[in-house]
CSV table of C-alpha atoms in Angstrom, one decimal:
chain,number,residue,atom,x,y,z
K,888,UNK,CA,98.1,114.4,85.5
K,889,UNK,CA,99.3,117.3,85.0
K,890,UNK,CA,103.0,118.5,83.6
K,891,UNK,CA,103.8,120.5,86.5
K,892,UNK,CA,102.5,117.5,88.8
K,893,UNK,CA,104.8,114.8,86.5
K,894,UNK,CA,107.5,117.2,86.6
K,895,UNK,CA,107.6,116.6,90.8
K,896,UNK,CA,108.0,113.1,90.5
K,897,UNK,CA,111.1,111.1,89.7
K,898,UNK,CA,111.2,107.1,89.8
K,899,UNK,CA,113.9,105.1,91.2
K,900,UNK,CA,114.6,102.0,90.0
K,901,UNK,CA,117.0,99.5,92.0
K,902,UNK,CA,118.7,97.2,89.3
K,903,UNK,CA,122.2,96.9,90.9
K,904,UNK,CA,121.9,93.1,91.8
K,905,UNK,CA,124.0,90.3,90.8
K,906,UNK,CA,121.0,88.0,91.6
K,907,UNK,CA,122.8,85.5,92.8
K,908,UNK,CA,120.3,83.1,93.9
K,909,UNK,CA,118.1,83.8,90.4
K,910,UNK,CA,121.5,82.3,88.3
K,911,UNK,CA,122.5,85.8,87.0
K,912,UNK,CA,121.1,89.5,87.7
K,913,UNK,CA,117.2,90.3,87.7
K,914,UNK,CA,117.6,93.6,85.7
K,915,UNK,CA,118.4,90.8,82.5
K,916,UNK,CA,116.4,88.3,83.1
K,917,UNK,CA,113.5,88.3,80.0
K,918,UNK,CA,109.7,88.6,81.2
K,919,UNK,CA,107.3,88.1,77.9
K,920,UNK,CA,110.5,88.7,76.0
K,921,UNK,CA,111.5,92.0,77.9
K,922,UNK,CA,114.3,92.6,80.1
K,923,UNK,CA,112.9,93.3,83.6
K,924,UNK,CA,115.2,96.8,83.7
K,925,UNK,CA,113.4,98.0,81.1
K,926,UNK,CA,109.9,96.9,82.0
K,927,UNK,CA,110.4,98.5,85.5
K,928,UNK,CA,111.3,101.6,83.6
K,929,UNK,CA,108.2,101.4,81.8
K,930,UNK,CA,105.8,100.7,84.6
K,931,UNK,CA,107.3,103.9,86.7
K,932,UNK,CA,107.1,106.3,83.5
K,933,UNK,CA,104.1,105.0,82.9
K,934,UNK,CA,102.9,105.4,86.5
K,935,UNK,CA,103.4,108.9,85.9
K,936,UNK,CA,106.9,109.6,86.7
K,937,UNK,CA,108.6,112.6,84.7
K,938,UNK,CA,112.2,110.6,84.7
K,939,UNK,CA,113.4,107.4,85.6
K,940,UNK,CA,117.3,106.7,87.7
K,941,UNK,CA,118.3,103.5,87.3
K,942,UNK,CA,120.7,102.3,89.7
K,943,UNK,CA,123.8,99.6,87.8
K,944,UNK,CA,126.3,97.4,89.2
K,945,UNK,CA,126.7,94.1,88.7
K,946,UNK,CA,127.4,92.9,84.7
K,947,UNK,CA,126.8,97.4,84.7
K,948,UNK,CA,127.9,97.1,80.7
K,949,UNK,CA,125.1,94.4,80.0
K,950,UNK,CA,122.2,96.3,82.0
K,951,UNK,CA,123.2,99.1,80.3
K,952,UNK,CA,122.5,97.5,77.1
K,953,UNK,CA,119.5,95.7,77.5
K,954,UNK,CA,118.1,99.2,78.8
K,955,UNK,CA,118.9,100.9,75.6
K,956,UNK,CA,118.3,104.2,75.0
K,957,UNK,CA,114.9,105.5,76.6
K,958,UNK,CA,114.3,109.2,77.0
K,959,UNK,CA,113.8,110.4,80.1
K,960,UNK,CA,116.2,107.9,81.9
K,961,UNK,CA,119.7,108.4,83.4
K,962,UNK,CA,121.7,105.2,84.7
K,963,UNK,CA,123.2,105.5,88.2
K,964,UNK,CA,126.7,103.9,88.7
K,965,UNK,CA,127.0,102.0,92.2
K,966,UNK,CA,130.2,101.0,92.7
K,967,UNK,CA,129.7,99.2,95.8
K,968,UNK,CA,126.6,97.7,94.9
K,969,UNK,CA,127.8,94.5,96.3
K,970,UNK,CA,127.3,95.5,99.9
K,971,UNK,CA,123.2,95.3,99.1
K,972,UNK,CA,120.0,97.8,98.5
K,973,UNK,CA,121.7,100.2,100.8
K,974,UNK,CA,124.1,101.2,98.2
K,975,UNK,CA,121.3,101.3,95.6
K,976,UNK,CA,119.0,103.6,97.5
K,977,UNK,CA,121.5,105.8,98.9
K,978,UNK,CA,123.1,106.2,95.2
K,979,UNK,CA,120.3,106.8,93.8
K,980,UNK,CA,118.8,109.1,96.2
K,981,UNK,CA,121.8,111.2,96.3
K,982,UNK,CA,121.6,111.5,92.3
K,983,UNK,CA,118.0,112.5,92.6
K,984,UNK,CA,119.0,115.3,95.4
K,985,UNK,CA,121.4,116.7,92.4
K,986,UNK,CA,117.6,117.2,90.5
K,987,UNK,CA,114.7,119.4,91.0
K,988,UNK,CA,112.2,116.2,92.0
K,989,UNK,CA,109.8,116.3,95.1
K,990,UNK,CA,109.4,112.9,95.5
K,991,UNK,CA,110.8,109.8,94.6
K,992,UNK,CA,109.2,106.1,93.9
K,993,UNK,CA,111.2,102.9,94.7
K,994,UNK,CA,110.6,100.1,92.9
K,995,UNK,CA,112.3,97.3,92.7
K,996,UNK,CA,113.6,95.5,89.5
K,997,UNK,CA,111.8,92.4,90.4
K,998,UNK,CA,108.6,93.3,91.2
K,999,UNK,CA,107.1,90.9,87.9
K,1000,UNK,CA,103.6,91.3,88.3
K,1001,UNK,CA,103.4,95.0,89.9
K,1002,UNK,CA,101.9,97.6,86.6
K,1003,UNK,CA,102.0,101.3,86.3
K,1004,UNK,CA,98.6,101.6,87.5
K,1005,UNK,CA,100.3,100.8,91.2
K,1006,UNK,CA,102.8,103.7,90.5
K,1007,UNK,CA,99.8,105.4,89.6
K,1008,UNK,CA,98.0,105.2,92.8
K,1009,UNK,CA,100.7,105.7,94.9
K,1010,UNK,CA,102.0,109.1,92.9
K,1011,UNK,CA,98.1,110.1,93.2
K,1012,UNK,CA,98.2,110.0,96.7
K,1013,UNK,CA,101.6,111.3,97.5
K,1014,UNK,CA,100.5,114.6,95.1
K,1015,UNK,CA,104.0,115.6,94.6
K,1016,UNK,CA,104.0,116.6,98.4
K,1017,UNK,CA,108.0,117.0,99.8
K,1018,UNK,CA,107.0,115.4,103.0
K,1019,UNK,CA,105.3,112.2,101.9
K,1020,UNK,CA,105.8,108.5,102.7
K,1021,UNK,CA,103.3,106.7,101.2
K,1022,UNK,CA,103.9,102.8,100.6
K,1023,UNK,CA,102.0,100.4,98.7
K,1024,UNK,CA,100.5,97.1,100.4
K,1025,UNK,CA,99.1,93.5,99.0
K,1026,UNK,CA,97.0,92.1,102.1
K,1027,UNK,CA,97.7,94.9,104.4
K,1028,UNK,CA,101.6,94.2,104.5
K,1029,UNK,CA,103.8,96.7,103.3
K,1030,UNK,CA,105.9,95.8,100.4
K,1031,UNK,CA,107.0,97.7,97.1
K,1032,UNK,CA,107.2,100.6,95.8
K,1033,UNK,CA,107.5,103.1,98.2
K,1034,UNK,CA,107.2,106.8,97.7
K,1035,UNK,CA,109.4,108.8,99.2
K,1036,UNK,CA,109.2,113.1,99.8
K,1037,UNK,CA,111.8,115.0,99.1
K,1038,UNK,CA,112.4,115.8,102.8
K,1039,UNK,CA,112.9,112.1,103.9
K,1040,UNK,CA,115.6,111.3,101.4
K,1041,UNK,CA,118.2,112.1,103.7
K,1042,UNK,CA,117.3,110.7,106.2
K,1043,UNK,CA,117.0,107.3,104.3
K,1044,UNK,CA,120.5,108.1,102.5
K,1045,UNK,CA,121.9,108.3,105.9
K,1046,UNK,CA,120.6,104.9,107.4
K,1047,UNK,CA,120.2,102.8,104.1
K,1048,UNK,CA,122.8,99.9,104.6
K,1049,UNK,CA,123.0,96.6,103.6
K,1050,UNK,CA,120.5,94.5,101.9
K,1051,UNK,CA,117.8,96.4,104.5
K,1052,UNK,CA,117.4,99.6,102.2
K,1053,UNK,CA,114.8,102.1,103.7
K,1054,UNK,CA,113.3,99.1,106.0
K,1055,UNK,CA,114.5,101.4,109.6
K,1056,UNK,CA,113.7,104.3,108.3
K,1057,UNK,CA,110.3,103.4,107.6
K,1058,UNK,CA,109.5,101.3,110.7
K,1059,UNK,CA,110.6,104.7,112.4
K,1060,UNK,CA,108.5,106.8,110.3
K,1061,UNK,CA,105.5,104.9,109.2
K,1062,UNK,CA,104.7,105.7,105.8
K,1063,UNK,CA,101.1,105.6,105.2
K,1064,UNK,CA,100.5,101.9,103.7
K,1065,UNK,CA,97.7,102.0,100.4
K,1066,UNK,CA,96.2,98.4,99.4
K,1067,UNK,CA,97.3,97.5,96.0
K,1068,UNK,CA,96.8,93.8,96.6
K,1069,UNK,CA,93.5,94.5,93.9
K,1070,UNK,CA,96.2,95.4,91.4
K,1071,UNK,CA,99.1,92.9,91.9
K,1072,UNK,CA,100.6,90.2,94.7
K,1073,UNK,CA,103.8,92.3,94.9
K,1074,UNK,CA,105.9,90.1,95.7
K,1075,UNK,CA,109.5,89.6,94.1
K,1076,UNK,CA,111.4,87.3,92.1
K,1077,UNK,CA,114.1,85.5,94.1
K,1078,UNK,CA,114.9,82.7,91.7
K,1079,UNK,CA,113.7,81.1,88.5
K,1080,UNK,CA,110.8,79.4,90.2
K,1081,UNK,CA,109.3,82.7,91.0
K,1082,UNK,CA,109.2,83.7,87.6
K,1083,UNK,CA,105.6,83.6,85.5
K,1084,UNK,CA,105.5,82.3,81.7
K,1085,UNK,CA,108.9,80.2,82.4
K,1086,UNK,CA,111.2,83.0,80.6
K,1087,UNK,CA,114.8,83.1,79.4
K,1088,UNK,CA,116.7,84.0,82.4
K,1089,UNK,CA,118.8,86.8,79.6
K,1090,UNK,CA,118.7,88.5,76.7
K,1091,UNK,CA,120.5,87.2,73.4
């Protein structure tokens, strides 16, 4: 890919949880020793994203921590995270309108077997194109991430409430769904059970 293409394309990560049903929140919970912030970081720079927002709320000073210091990554302050993904999304939507980014890929903190070469194919596809909704799929249903074109992120900002995030906006819109379910499962962590490899549910 190339730099101009990268330079189009910012990921979103949604790590303002408290995780209340996995005992603490997801973003510090340790997966092959790494907190899950940071590997969902990874997986969307790796993907081929030029930056990385990472949206904070709950235990903010811990996520912020087990992050550390990656370049190419700003953290995104939600101070009402509690009300759900909606204040996630919107927050960090309306941070990536402050950049220069045509598109944006959710991903969600949680995602525990989803790898960059998912954020790969969906960026591929979406080709840094403003007026994209692309959406990957395991089994034909529609699940995470989602890329998002610069065009639609207002309309998301303005609908995104609760814990339903984008979900109206893109049963409204349909986004076009691409089978990743050769990749990854998809599916999300919702308590310890979920979790592969039994990890530490935080970092020491």
């Amino acid at each position: 890919m190339g730099a101009e293409r990268a330079g189009a394309t910012v990921g979103l990560l949604l790590a303002a949880g408290a995780g209340r049903r996995m005992g603490g929140p997801k973003a510090l919970v340790l997966l092959d020793g790494q907190p899950l912030v940071r590997r969902g970081v990874d997986l969307l720079l790796d993907g081929g994203c030029a930056e990385v927002l990472v949206t904070v709320g709950a235990a903010a000073d811990d996520v912020r921590r087990a992050l550390g210091s990656p370049e190419h990554v700003t953290v995104v302050d939600v101070p009402g995270w509690a009300e759900g993904m909606g204040a996630s999304l919107r927050a960090g939507l309306e941070a990536a309108l402050r950049g220069e980014a045509t598109v944006a890929v959710v991903s969600l903190v949680d995602l525990v077997d989803v790898d960059a070469r998912v954020v790969r194919r969906l960026v591929d596809i979406a080709g840094g194109d403003a007026g994209a909704l692309v959406r990957a799929a395991y089994g034909g249903v529609g699940g995470h991430p989602v890329v998002l074109g610069r065009a639609h992120w207002p309309g998301v900002v303005e609908v995104a409430t609760g814990a339903r995030g984008a979900r109206d906006y893109l049963r409204a819109h349909r986004p076009l769904l691409v089978e990743c379910g050769d990749l990854a499962s998809g599916r999300d962590a919702d308590t310890p059970a979920d979790l592969p490899h039994n990890p530490r549910h935080r970092p020491h």
